[in-house]
Short mmCIF file of C-alpha atoms and ligand atoms in Angstrom, two decimals:
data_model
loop_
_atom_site.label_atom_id
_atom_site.label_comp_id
_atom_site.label_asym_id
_atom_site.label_seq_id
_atom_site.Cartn_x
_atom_site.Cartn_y
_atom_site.Cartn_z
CA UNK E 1 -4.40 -6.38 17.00
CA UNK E 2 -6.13 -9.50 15.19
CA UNK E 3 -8.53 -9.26 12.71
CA UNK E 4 -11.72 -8.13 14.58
CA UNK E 5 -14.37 -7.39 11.80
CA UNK E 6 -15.37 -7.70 8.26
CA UNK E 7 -17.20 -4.86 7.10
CA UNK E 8 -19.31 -4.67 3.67
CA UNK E 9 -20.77 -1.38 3.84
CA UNK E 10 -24.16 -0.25 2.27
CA UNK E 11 -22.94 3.43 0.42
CA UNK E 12 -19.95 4.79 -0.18
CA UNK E 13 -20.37 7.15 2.81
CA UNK E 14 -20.35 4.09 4.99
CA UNK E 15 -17.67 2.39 3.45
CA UNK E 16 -15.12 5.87 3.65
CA UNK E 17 -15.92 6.38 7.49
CA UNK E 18 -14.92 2.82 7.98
CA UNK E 19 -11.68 2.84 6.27
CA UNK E 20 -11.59 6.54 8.23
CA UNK E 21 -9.78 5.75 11.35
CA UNK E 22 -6.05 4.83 11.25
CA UNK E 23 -6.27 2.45 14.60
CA UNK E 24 -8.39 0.01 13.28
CA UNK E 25 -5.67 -0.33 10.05
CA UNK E 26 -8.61 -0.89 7.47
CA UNK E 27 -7.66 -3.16 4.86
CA UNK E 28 -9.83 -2.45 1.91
CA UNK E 29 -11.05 -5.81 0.00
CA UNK E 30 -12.57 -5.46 -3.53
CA UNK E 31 -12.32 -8.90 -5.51
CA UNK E 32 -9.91 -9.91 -3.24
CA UNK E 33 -7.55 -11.67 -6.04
CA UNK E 34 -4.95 -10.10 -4.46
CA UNK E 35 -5.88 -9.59 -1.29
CA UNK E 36 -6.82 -12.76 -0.01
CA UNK E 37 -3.84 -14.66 -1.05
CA UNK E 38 -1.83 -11.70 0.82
CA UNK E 39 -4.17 -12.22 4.08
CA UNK E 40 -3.43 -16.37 3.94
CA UNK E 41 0.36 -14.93 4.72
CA UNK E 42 -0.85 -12.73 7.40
CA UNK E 43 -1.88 -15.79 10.04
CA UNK E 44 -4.93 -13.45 10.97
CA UNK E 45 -6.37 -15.61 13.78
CA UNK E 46 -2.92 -16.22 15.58
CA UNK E 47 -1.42 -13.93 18.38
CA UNK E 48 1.31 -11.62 17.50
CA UNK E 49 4.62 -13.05 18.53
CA UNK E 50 5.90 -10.97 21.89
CA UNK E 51 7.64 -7.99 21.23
CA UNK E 52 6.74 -8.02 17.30
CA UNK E 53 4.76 -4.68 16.18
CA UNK E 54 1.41 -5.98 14.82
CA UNK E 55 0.45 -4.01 11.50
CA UNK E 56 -1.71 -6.69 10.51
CA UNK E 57 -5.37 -5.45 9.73
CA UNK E 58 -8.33 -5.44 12.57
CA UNK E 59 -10.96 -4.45 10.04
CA UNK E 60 -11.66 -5.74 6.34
CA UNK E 61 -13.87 -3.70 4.44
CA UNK E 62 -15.77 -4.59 1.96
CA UNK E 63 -16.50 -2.87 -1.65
CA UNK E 64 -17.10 -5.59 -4.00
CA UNK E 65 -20.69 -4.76 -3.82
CA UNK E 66 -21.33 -0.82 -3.48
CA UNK E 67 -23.57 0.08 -6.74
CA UNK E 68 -21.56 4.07 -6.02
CA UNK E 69 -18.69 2.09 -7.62
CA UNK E 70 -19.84 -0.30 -9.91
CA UNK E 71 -20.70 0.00 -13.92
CA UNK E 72 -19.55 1.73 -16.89
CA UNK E 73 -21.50 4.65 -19.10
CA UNK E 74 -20.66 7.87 -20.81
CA UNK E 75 -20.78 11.82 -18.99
CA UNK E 76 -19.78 14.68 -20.15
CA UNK E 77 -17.85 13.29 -23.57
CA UNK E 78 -16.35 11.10 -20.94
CA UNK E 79 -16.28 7.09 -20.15
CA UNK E 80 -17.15 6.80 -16.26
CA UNK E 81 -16.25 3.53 -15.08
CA UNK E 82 -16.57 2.82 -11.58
CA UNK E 83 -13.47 1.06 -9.45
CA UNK E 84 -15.44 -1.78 -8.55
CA UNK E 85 -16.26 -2.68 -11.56
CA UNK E 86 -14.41 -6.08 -12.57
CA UNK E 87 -12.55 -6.91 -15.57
CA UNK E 88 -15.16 -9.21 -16.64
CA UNK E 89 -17.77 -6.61 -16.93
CA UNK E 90 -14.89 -4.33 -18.54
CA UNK E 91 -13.84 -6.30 -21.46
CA UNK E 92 -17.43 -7.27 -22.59
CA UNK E 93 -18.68 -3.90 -22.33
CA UNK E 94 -19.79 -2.65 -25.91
CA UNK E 95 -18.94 1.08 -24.81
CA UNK E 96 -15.79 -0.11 -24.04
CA UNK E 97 -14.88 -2.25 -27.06
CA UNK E 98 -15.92 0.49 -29.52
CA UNK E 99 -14.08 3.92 -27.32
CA UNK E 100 -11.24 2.39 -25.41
CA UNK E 101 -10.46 -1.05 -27.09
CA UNK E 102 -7.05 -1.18 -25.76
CA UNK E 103 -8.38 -1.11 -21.88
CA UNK E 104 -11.40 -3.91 -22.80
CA UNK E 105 -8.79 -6.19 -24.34
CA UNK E 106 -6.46 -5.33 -21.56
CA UNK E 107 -9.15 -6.48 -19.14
CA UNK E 108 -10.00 -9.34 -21.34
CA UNK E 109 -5.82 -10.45 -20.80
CA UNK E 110 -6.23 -10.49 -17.02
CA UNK E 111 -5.83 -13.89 -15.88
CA UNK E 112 -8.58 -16.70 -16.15
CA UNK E 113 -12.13 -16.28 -16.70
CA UNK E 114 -12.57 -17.13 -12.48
CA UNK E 115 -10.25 -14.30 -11.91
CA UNK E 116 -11.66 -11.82 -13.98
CA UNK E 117 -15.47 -12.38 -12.64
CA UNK E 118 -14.17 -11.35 -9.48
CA UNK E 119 -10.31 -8.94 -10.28
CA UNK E 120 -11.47 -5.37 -10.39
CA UNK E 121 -9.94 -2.16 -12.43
CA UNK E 122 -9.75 -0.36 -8.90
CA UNK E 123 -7.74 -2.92 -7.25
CA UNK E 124 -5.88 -3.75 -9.87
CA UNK E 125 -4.44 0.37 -10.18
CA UNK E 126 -4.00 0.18 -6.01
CA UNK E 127 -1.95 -3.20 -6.34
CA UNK E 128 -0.04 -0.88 -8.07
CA UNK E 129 2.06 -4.20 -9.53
CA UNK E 130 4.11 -3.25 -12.46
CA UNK E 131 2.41 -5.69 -14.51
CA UNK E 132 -0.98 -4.99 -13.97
CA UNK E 133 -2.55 -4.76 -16.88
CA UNK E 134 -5.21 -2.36 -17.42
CA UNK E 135 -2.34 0.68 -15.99
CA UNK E 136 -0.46 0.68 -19.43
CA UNK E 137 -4.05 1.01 -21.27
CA UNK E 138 -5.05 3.62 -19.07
CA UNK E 139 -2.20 5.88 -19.08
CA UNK E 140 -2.34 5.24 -23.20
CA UNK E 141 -5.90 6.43 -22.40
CA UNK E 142 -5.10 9.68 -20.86
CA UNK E 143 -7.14 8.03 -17.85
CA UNK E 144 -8.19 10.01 -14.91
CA UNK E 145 -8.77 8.85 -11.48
CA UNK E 146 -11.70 9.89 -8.84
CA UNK E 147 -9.99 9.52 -5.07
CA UNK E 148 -12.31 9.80 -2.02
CA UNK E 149 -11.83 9.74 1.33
CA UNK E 150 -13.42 11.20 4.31
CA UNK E 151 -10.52 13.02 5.68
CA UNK E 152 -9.89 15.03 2.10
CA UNK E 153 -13.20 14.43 0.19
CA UNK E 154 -12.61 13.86 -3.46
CA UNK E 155 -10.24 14.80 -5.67
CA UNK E 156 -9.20 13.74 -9.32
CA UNK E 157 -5.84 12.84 -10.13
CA UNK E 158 -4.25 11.65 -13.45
CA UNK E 159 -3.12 8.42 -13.79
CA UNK E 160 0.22 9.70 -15.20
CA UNK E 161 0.63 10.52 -11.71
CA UNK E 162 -0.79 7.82 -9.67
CA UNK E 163 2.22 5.70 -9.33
CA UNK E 164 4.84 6.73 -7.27
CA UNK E 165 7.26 3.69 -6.27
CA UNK E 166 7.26 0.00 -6.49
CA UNK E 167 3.86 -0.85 -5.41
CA UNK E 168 3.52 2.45 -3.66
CA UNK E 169 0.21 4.72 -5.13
CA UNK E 170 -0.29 8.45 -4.28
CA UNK E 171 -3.52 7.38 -2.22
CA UNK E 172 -3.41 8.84 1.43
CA UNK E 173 -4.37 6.15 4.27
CA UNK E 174 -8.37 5.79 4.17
CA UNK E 175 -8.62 7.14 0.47
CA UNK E 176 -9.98 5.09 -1.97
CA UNK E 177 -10.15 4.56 -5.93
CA UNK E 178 -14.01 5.84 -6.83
CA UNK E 179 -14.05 6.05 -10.53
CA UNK E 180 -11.63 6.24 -13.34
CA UNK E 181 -12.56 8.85 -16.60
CA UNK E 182 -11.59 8.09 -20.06
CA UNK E 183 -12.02 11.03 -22.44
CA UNK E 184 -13.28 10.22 -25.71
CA UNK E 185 -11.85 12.03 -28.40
CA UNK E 186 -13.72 13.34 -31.38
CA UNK E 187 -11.23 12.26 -34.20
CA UNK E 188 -10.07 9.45 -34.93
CA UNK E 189 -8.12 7.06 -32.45
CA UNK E 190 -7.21 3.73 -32.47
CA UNK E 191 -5.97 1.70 -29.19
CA UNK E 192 -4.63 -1.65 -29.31
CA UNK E 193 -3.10 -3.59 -26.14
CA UNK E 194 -0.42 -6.00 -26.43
CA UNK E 195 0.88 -8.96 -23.32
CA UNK E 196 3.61 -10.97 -24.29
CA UNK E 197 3.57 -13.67 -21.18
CA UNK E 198 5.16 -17.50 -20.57
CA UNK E 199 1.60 -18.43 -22.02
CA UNK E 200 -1.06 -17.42 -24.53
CA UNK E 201 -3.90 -17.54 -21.72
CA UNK E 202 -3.42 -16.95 -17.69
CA UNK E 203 -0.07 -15.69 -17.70
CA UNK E 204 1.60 -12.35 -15.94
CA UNK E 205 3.18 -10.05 -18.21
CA UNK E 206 6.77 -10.14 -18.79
CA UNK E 207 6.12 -6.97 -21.25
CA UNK E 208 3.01 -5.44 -21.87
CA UNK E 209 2.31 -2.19 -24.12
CA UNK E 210 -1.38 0.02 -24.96
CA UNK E 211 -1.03 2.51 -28.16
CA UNK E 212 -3.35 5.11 -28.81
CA UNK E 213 -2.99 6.78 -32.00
CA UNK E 214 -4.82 9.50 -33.62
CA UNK E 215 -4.12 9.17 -37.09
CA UNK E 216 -4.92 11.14 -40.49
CA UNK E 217 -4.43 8.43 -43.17
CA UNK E 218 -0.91 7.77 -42.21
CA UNK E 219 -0.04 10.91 -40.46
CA UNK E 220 0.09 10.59 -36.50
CA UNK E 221 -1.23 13.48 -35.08
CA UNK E 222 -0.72 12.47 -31.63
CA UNK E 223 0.30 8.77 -30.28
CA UNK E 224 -0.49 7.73 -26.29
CA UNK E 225 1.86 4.93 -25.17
CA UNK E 226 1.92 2.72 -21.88
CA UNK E 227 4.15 0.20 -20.98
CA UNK E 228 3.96 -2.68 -17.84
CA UNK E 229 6.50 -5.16 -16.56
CA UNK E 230 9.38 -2.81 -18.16
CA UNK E 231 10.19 -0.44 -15.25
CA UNK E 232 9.14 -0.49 -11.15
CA UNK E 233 6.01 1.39 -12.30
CA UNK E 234 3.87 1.29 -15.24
CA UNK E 235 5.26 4.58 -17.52
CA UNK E 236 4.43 6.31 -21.08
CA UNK E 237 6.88 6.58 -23.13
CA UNK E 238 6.81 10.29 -23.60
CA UNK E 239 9.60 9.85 -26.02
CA UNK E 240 8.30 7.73 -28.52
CA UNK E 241 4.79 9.35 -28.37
CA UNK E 242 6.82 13.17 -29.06
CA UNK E 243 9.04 11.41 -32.04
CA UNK E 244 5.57 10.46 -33.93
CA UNK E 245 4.36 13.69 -33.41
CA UNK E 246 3.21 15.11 -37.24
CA UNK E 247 5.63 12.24 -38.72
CA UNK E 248 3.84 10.21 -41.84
CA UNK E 249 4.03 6.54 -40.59
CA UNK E 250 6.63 3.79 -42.62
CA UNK E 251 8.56 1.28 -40.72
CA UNK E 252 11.50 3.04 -41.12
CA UNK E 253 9.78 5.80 -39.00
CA UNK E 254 7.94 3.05 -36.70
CA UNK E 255 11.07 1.52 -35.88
CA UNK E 256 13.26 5.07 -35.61
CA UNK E 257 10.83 5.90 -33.05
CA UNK E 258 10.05 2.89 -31.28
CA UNK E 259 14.01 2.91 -30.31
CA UNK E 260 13.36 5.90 -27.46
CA UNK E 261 11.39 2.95 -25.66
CA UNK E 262 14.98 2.62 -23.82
CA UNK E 263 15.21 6.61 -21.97
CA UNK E 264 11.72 5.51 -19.97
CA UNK E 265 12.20 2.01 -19.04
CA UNK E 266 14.41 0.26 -16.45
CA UNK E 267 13.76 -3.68 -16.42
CA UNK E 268 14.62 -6.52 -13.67
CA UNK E 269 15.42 -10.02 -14.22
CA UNK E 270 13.05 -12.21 -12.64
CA UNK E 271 11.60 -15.95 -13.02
CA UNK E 272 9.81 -14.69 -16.11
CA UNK E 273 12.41 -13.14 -18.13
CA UNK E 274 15.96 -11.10 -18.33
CA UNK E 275 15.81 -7.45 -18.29
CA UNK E 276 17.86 -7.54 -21.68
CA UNK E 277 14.94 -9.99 -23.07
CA UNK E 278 12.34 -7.18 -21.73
CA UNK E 279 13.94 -4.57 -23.42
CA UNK E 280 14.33 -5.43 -26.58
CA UNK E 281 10.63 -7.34 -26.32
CA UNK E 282 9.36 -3.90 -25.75
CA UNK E 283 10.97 -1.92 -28.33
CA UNK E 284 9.95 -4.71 -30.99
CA UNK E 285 6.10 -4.80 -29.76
CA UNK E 286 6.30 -1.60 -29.62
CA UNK E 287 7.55 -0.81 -33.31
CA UNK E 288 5.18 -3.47 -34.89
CA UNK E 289 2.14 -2.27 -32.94
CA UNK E 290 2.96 1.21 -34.80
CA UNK E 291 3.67 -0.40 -38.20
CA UNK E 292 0.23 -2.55 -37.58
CA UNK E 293 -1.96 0.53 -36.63
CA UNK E 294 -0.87 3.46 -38.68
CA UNK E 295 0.45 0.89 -41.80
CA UNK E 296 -2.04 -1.88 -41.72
CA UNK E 297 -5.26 -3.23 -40.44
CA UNK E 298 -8.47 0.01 -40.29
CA UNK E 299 -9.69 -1.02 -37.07
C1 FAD C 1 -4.62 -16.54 -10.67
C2 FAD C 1 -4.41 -15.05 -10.82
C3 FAD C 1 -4.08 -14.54 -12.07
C4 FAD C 1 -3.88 -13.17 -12.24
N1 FAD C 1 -3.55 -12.69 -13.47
C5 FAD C 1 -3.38 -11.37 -13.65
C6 FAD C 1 -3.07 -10.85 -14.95
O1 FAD C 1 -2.96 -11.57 -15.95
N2 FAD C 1 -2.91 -9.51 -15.06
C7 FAD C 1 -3.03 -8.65 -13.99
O2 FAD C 1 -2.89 -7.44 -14.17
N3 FAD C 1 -3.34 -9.12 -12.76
C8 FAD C 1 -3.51 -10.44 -12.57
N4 FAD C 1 -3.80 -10.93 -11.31
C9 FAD C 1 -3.86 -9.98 -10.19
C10 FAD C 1 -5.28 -9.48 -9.80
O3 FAD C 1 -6.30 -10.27 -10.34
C11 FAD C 1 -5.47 -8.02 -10.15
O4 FAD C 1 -4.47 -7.17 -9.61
C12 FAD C 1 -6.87 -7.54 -9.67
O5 FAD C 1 -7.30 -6.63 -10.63
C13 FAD C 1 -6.96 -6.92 -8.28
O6 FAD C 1 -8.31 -6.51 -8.08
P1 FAD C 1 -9.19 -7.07 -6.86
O7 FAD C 1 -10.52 -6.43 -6.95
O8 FAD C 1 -9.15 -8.54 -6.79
O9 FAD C 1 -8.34 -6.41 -5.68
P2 FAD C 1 -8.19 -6.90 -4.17
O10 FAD C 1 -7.39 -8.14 -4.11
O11 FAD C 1 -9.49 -6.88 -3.47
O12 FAD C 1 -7.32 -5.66 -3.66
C14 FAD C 1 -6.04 -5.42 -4.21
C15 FAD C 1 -5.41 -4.21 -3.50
O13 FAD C 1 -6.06 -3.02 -3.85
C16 FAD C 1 -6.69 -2.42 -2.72
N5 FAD C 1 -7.97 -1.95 -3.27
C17 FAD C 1 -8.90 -2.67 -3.90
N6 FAD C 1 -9.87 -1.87 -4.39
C18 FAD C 1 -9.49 -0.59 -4.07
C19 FAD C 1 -10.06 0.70 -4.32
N7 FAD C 1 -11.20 0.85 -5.03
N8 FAD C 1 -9.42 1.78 -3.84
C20 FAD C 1 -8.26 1.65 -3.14
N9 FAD C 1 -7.68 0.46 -2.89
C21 FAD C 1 -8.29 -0.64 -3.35
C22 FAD C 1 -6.76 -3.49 -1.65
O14 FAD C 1 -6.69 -2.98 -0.35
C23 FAD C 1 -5.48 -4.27 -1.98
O15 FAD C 1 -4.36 -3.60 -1.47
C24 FAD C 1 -4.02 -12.29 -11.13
C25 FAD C 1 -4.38 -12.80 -9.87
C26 FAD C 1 -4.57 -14.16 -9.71
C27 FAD C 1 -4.96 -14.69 -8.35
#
């Protein structure tokens, strides 16, 4: 099959019974940063080659536009923020700078300013890259995700789970990324995001790390750490976070704990950097984005 149709539904009803039947093989389009660079490899309007198995898509559907999925406000004690909502939007979002700082400078890291008015939080989760940037601020977050399909309805998931392989998501064919929850906490927390890249603006992470700490004076109560570009999924490092548990924070401590980094991630060489070079990046950012929050700057 060639690509037949281009779909941009009207409601989110619409847009789930198009992506609903497995013969058409949907492809779902948001801001299409990584999608239409994908589809340029595809050859779309050219015959299959004889004997080949097509699995190239026959419809494109559309959600850049649905309103169901777009925008950012508070229910129930929690931030709702819809999967179509770009990074843009994200990372200039007061709501967001005050309650989950680490995802709105996470979004703010993404790319150029052209990529960001159209890259949304939704597509970037069901690239499911290892470097994509707003999964190691979400799972700091405690982030949980609102799936929909027509063939199961909707269910929530958390983001702790979401990732299951390289590139490879829990969603079921035809299921979509709705929403994504952020509970706010009542005490005090403080996130902060971290990309180390091959440049200061525009640039993939080699090593990227979100903290959430709750913190009485220099007591961790509880810490929330995400990690990209270290592993073939975005992970938390359970250990560290369980090691600051109830500790007072020095840099003795900081640096003690930021060493369990190592039992969660597994890194690759690649063009951008050496796996040793990763690992030791991300204990190092790690420890000194401890030292900086529990230590240093009241923000
Ligand atoms: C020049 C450039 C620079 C970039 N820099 C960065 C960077 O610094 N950091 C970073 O993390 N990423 C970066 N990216 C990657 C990209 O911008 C992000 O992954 C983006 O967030 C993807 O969102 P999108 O809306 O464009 O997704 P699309 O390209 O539309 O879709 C991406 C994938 O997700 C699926 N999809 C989209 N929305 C949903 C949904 N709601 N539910 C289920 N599936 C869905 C699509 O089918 C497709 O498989 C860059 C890309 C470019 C082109």
């Amino acid at each position: 099959m060639s690509l037949q149709s281009y779909v941009r539904p009207r409601g989110l009803d619409d847009a789930l019974a198009a992506l609903a039947d497995p013969r058409t093989r949907p492809l779902i389009i948001a801001g299409g940063t990584d999608v239409i660079p994908a589809m340029r490899k595809m050859r779309l309007g050219e015959p299959q080659a004889a004997g080949d198995d097509d699995d190239r898509p026959g419809v494109v559907v559309d959600l850049s536009q649905l309103d169901e999925l777009r925008g950012i406000g508070e229910k129930d004690g929690m931030l709702l923020i819809g999967a179509a909502t770009t990074m843009g939007a994200i990372a200039r979002h007061e709501l967001v700078k005050d309650r989950a700082p680490a995802l709105a400078a996470a979004a703010a890291s993404v790319g150029s300013p052209l990529v960001r008015n159209r890259a949304t939080v939704g597509g970037n989760l069901a690239t499911a890259s290892p470097s994509a940037d707003t999964a190691p601020a979400l799972l700091a977050a405690n982030a949980v995700l609102g799936l929909a399909s027509a063939r199961q309805g909707r269910r929530e998931v958390s983001i702790t789970d979401f990732f299951v392989g390289y590139r490879r998501t829990l969603l079921q064919p035809g299921e979509i990324v709705a929403y994504i929850l952020l509970p706010l906490s009542r005490g005090l927390v403080r996130g902060r995001f971290e990309k180390v890249g091959l440049r200061n603006a525009d640039a993939i992470s080699m090593v990227c790390v979100a903290v959430e700490m709750e913190l009485d004076g220099r007591v961790c109560r509880e810490a929330r750490i995400g990690l990209g570009a270290v592993a073939a999924v975005p992970v938390r490092a359970f250990a560290v976070e369980a090691a600051l548990k109830d500790r007072e924070i020095d840099e003795a401590v900081a640096r003690e704990c930021a060493k369990l980094v190592h039992e969660h991630i597994s890194p690759i060489d690649d063009l951008r950097a050496s796996a040793r070079y990763r690992s030791w990046v991300a204990e190092a950012v790690v420890a000194r984005m401890i030292i900086d929050m529990a230590c240093k700057a009241r923000s």
